[in-house]
Structures are given as structure tokens and as C-alpha cells.
mmCIF file of C-alpha atoms in Angstrom:
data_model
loop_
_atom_site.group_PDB
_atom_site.id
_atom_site.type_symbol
_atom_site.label_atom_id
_atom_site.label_comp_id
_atom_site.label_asym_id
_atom_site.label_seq_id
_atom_site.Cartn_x
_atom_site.Cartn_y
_atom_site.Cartn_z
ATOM 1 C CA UNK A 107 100.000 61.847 103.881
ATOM 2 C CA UNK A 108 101.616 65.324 102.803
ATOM 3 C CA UNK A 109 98.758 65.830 100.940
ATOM 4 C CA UNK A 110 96.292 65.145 103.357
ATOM 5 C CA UNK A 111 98.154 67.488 105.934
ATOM 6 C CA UNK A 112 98.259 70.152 103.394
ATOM 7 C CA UNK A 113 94.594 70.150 102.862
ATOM 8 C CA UNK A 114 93.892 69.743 106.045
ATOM 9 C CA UNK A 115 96.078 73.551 106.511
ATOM 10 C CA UNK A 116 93.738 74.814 103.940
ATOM 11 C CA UNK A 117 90.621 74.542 105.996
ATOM 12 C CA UNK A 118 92.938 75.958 108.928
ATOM 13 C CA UNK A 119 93.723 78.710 106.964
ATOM 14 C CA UNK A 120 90.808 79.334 105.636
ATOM 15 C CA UNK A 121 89.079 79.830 109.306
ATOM 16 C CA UNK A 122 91.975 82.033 110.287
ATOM 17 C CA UNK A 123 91.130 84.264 107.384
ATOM 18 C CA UNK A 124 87.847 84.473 108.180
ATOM 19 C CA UNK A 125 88.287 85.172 112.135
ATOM 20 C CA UNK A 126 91.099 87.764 111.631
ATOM 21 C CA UNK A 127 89.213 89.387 108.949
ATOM 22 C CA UNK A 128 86.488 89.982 111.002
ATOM 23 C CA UNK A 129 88.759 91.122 114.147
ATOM 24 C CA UNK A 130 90.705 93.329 111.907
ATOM 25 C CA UNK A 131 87.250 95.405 110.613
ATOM 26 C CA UNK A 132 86.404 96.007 114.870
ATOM 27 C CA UNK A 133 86.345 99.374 114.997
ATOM 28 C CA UNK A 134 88.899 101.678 117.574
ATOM 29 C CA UNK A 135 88.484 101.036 121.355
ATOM 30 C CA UNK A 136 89.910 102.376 124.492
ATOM 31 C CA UNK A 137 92.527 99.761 124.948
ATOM 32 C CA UNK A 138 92.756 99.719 120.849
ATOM 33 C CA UNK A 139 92.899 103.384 119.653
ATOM 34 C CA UNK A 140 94.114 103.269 116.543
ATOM 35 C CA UNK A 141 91.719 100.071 115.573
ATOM 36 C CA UNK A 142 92.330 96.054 114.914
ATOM 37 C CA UNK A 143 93.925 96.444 111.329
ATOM 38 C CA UNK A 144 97.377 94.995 112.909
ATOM 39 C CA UNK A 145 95.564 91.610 112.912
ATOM 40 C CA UNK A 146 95.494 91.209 108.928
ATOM 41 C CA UNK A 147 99.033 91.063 109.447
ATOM 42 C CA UNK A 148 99.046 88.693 112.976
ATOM 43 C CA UNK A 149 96.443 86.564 110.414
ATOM 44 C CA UNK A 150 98.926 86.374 107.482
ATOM 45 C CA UNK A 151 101.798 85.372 109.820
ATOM 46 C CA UNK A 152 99.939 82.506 110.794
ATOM 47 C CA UNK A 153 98.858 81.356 107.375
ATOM 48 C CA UNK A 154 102.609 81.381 106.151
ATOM 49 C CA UNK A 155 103.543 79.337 109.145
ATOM 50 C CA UNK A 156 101.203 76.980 108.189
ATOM 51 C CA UNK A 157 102.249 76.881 104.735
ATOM 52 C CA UNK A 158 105.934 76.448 105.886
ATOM 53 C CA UNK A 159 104.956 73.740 108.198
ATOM 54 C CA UNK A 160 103.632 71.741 105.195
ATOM 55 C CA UNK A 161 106.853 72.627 103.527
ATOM 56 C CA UNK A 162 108.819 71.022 106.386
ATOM 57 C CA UNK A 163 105.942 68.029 106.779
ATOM 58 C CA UNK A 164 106.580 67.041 102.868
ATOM 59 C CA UNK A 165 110.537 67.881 103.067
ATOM 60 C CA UNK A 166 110.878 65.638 106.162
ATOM 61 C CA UNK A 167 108.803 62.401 104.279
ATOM 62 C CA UNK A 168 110.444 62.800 101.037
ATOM 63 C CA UNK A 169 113.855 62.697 102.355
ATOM 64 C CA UNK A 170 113.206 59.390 104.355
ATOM 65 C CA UNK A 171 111.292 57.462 100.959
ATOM 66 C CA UNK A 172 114.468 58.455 99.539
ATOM 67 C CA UNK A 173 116.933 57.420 102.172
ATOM 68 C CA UNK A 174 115.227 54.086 102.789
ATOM 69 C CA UNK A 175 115.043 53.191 99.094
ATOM 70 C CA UNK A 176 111.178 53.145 99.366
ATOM 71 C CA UNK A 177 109.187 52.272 95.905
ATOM 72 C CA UNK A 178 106.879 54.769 94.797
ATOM 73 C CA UNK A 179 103.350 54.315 96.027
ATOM 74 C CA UNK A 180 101.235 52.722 93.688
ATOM 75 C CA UNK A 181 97.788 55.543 93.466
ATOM 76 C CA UNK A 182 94.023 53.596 92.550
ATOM 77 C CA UNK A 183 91.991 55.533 89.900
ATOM 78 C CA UNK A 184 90.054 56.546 92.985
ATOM 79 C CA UNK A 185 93.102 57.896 94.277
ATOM 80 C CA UNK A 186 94.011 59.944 91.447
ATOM 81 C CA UNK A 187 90.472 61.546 90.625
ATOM 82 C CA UNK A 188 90.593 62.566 94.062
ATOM 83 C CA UNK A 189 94.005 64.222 93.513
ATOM 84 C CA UNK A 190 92.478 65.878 90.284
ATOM 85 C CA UNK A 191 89.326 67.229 92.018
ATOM 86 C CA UNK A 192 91.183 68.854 94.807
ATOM 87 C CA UNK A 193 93.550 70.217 92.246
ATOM 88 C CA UNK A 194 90.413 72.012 90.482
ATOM 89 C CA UNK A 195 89.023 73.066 94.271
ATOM 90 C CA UNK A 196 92.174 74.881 94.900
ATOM 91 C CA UNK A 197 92.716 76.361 91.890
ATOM 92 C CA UNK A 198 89.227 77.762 92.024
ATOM 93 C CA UNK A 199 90.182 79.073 95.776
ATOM 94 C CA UNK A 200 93.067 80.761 94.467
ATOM 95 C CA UNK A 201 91.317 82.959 91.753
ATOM 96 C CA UNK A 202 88.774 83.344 94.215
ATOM 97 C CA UNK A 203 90.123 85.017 96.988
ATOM 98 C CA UNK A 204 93.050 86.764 94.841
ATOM 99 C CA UNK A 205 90.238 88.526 93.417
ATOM 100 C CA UNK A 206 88.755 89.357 97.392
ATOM 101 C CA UNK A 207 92.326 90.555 97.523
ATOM 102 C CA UNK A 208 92.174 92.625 94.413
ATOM 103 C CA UNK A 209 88.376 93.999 95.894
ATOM 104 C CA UNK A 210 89.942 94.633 99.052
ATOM 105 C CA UNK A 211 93.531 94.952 99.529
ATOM 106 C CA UNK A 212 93.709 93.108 102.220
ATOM 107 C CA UNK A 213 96.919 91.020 102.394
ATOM 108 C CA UNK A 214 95.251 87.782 104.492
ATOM 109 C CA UNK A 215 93.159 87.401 101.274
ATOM 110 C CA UNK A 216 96.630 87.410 99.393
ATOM 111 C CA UNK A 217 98.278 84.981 101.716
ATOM 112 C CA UNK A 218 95.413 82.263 101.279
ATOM 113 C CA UNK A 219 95.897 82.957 97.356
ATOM 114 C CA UNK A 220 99.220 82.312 98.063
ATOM 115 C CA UNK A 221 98.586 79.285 99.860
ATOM 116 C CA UNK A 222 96.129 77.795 97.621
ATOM 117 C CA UNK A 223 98.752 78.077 94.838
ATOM 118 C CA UNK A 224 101.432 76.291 96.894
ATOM 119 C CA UNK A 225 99.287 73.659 97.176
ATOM 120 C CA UNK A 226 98.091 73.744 93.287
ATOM 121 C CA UNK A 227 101.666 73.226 92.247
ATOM 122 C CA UNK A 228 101.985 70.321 95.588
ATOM 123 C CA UNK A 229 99.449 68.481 94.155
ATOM 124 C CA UNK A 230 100.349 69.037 90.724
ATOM 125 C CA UNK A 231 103.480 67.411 91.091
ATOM 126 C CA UNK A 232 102.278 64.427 92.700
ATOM 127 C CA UNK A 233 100.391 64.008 89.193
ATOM 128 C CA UNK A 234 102.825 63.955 87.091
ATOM 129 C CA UNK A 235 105.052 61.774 89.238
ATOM 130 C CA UNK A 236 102.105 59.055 88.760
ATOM 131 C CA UNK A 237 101.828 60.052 85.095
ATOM 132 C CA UNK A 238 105.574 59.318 84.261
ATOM 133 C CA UNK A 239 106.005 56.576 86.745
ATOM 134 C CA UNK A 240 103.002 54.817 84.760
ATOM 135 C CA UNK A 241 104.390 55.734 81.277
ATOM 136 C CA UNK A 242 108.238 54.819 82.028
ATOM 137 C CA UNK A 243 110.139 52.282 84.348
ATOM 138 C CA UNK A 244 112.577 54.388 86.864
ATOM 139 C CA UNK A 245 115.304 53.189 89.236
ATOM 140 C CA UNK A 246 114.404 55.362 91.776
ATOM 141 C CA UNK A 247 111.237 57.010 93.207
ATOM 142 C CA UNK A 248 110.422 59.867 91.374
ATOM 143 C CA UNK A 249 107.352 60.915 94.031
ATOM 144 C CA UNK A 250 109.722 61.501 96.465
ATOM 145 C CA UNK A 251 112.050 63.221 94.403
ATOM 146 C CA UNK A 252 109.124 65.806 93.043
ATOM 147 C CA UNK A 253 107.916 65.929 96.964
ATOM 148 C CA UNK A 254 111.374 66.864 97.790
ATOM 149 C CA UNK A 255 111.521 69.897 94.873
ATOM 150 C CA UNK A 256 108.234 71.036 96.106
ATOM 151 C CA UNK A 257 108.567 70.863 99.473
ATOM 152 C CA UNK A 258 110.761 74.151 98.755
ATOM 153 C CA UNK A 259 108.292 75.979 97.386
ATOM 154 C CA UNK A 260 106.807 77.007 100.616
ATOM 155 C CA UNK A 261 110.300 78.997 101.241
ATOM 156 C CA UNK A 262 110.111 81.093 98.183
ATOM 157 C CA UNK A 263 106.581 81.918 99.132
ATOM 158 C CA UNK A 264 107.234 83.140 102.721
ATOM 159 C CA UNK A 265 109.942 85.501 101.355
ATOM 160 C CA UNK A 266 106.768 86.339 98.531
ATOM 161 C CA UNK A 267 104.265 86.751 101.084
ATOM 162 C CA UNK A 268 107.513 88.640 103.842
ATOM 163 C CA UNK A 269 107.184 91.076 101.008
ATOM 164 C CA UNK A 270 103.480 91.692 100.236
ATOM 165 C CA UNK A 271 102.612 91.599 104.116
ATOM 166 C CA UNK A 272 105.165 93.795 105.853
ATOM 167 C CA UNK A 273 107.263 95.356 103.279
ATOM 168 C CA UNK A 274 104.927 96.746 100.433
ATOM 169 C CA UNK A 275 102.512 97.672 102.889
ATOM 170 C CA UNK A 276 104.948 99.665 105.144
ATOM 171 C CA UNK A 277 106.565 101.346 102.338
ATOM 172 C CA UNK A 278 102.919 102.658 100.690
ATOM 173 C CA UNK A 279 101.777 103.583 104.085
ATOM 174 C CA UNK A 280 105.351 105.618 104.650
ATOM 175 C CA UNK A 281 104.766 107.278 100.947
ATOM 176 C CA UNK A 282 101.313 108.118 102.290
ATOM 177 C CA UNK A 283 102.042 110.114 105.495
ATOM 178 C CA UNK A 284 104.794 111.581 104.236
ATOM 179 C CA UNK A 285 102.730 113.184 101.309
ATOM 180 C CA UNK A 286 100.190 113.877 103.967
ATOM 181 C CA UNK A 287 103.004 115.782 105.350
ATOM 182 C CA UNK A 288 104.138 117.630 102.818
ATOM 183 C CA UNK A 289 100.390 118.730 101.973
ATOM 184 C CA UNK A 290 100.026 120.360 104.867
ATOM 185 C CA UNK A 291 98.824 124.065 104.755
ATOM 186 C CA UNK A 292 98.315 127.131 106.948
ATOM 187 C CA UNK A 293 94.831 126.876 108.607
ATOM 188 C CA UNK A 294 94.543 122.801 108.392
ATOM 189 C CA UNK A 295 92.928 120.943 111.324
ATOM 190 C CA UNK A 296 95.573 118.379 112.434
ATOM 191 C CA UNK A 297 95.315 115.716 114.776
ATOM 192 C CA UNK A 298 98.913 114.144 116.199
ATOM 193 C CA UNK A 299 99.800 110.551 117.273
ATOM 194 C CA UNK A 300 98.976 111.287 121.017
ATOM 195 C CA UNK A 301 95.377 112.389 120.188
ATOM 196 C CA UNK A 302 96.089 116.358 120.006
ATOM 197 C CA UNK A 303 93.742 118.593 117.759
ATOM 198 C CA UNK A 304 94.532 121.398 116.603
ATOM 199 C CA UNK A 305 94.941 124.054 114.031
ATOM 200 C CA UNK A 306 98.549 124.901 111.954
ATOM 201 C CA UNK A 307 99.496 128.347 112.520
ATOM 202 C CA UNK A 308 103.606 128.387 111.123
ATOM 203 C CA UNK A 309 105.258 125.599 109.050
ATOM 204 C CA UNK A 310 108.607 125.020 110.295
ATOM 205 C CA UNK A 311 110.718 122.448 107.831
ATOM 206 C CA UNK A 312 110.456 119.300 110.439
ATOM 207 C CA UNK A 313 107.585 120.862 112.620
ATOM 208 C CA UNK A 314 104.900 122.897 112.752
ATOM 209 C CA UNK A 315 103.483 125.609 115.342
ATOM 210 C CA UNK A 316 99.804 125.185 116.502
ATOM 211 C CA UNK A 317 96.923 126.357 118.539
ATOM 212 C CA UNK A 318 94.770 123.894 120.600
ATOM 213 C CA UNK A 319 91.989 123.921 123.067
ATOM 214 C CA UNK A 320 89.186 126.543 123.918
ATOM 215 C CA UNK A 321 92.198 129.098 125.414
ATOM 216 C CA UNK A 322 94.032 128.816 121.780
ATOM 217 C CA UNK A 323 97.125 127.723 123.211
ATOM 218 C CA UNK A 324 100.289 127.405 121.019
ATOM 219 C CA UNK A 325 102.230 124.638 120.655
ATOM 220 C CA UNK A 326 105.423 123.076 118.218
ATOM 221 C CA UNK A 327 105.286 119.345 117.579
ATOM 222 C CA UNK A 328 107.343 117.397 115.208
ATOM 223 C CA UNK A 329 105.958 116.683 111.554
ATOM 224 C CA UNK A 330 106.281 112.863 112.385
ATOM 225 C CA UNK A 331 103.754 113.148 115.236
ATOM 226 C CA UNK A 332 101.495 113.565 112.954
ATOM 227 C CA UNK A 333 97.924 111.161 112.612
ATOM 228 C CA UNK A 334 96.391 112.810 109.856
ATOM 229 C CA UNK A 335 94.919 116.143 108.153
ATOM 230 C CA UNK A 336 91.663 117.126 107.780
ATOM 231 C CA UNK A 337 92.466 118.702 104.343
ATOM 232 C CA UNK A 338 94.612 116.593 101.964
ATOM 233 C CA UNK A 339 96.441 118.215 98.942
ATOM 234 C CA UNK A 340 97.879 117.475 95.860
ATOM 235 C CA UNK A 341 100.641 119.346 96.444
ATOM 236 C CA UNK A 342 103.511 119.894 98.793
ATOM 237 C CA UNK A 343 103.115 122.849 100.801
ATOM 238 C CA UNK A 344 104.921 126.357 99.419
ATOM 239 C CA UNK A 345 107.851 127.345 101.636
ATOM 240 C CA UNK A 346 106.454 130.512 103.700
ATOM 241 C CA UNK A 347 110.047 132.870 104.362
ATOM 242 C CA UNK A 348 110.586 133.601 108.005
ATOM 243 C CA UNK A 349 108.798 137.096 108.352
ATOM 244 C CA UNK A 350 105.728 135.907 107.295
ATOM 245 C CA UNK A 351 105.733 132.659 109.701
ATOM 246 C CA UNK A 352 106.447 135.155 112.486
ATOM 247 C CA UNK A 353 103.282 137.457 111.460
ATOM 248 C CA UNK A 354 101.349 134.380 111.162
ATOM 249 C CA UNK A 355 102.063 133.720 114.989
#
């Protein structure tokens, strides 16, 4: 039954991927200005709920076979090929889209991988609990007792995928802008957070002094406000001594 839920999530997550892939590639709007890319993450969240849920699903029946004393189920060859098949399937599903993410960076496509390896190793253990309960007579029921290791697997991957959805990302976005930051020059066309173009006339160490609009007005905003610079650098920008910022302005 844990099995059957968990591939059941798969096609789940598989059509959330799809739908919040697409959403996320909409471009900006008036009531979205900065674009739809916060739904990779909104898609990701719901694929590790999913995978938790089959965590909890395979947690919940594996403690009760063990409580009650149940016997191990007895699988048909039919049963097992199945098991074998779908082992193969998801195996192929994880190389598949962890190369998508790989292509793409995109960290639904490394959820799903995610996914499709939790239930690899699922599956995997319900395999070798029929392999050694057909080799070797046991006192107690070994499927439940793998079902019980495994259904803890889905906790070590939501702290995997906590880190490859929100924390990687936000630190390599933060090491981005602030090098966009530090790149900026005299003369750059900036734009800020509230939608303000303009061009930098005097670097200040936390903000920076510029001119906007057809009547060149001048302006200071904070070097956090900033969205982005028309001309990126290598480098961090040369400190400029106080006389010459005031000449600039």
C-alpha cells in the first residue's frame, strides 16, 4: 500500500513540476513585477510535502505490522517484477531530471530527483526484505522493520532539499548583488528596487548619489535598493576620496 501511495506522489509530483515550471518562466506583469520565478520554490515546497507525507504514510503502517505482530506479506513473482520494473522507472527519472536540473538550475527539477531517489531506496528495501525473508526464517517481520528505517528517509531529504531550495539559492543570489554592488562605477545606468533609473554620479560607502528624469534631478539611495546595473564588472569599485566625489556632483 506504501508503495502504491508513493507512486501514486510521483505522478503528483511530476504534474506539479511541470505546471510550476511553466508558471515560473511567465514573464513580469503589473501585479507581478519582478516575474513568477518565486513559484520554483512554491513548486518544490509542495513536492517535499509530498515526499514527507509518504514518509509519514509508510512510518504510520510499519509501526502497526509491528505492533500487531503481523507476518510479513507473502509477494507473487508478479508482484516482485512489478517492484523491479518500477525500481528501473525511477531510477531512470532520477538521472533524468537531475540532469534537467544540471541543464537548468532549476531547483523543482532537483526536488523530483530527489524524490525519485527516495523512492529508489523505498522500493529497494522492500526487495531485499523479500530476498532475505525467502533465503532465511525470521521471528519477526523484517518488511516492516525496513519500512520503518525508510520511512525516515524522507526527513533527511527535506532538510537536503531545505538546503538546495532556500538556502543555497539565497546565499548565491546574496553573493551576486552584493558583487553587483561593489562593481558599481561612476557613469553606470542603475535601476533600484522601486523601479527608479538613473545614472551614478558619487559613490558614497553604503549609497550612492544619482541623477534621474529629463530635469537631471539628484538623488541618494541606499546601495541595497539596488535592482541591477547596466554595466557589470569584475572588480569592486576604486574608493574615489571626498574632493573628487564633490567635483563629480
Amino acid at each position: 500500500t506504501a508503495d502504491g501511495l508513493n507512486n501514486l506522489s510521483d505522478m503528483g509530483s511530476s504534474v506539479i513540476t511541470l505546471i510550476g515550471f511553466k508558471m515560473a518562466g511567465k514573464p513580469a506583469d503589473k501585479d507581478h513585477p519582478f516575474g513568477h520565478g518565486r513559484m520554483e520554490y512554491m513548486s518544490a515546497f509542495i513536492v517535499a510535502v509530498l515526499i514527507l507525507l509518504v514518509g509519514a504514510e509508510l512510518l504510520e503502517s510499519s509501526l502497526k505490522a509491528i505492533i500487531k505482530g503481523d507476518a510479513a506479506p507473502v509477494y507473487s513473482a508478479y508482484a516482485i517484477a512489478v517492484l523491479a520494473v518500477s525500481m528501473l522507472i525511477k531510477l531512470w527519472m532520477y538521472i533524468f531530471n537531475r540532469k534537467l536540473f544540471k541543464r537548468v538550475e532549476s531547483g523543482v527539477f532537483k526536488a523530483t530527483a530527489l524524490d525519485s531517489l527516495n523512492d529508489i531506496m523505498s522500493t529497494g528495501a522492500i526487495l531485499l526484505s523479500v530476498a532475505v525473508s525467502l533465503c532465511f526464517k525470521l521471528p519477526f517481520n523484517l518488511d516492516a522493520v525496513m519500512g520503518l528505517l525508510v520511512s525516515l528517509l524522507p526527513m533527511v531529504l527535506i532538510i537536503v532539499l531545505m538546503y538546495f531550495m532556500l538556502i543555497r539559492p539565497q546565499k548565491k543570489k546574496q553573493k551576486e548583488e552584493q558583487k553587483m554592488r561593489d562593481s558599481i562605477r561612476v557613469g553606470d545606468e542603475i535601476t533600484t528596487i522601486g523601479g527608479i533609473c538613473g545614472r551614478v554620479l558619487n559613490i558614497k560607502e553604503d549609497s550612492l548619489v544619482i541623477e534621474t528624469g529629463a530635469d537631471r534631478s539628484k538623488m541618494t539611495i541606499k546601495k541595497w535598493a539596488l535592482q541591477s546595473c547596466e554595466t557589470v564588472h569584475d572588480g569592486p569599485a576604486p574608493e574615489d576620496d571626498d574632493d573628487d566625489d564633490d567635483d563629480d556632483i
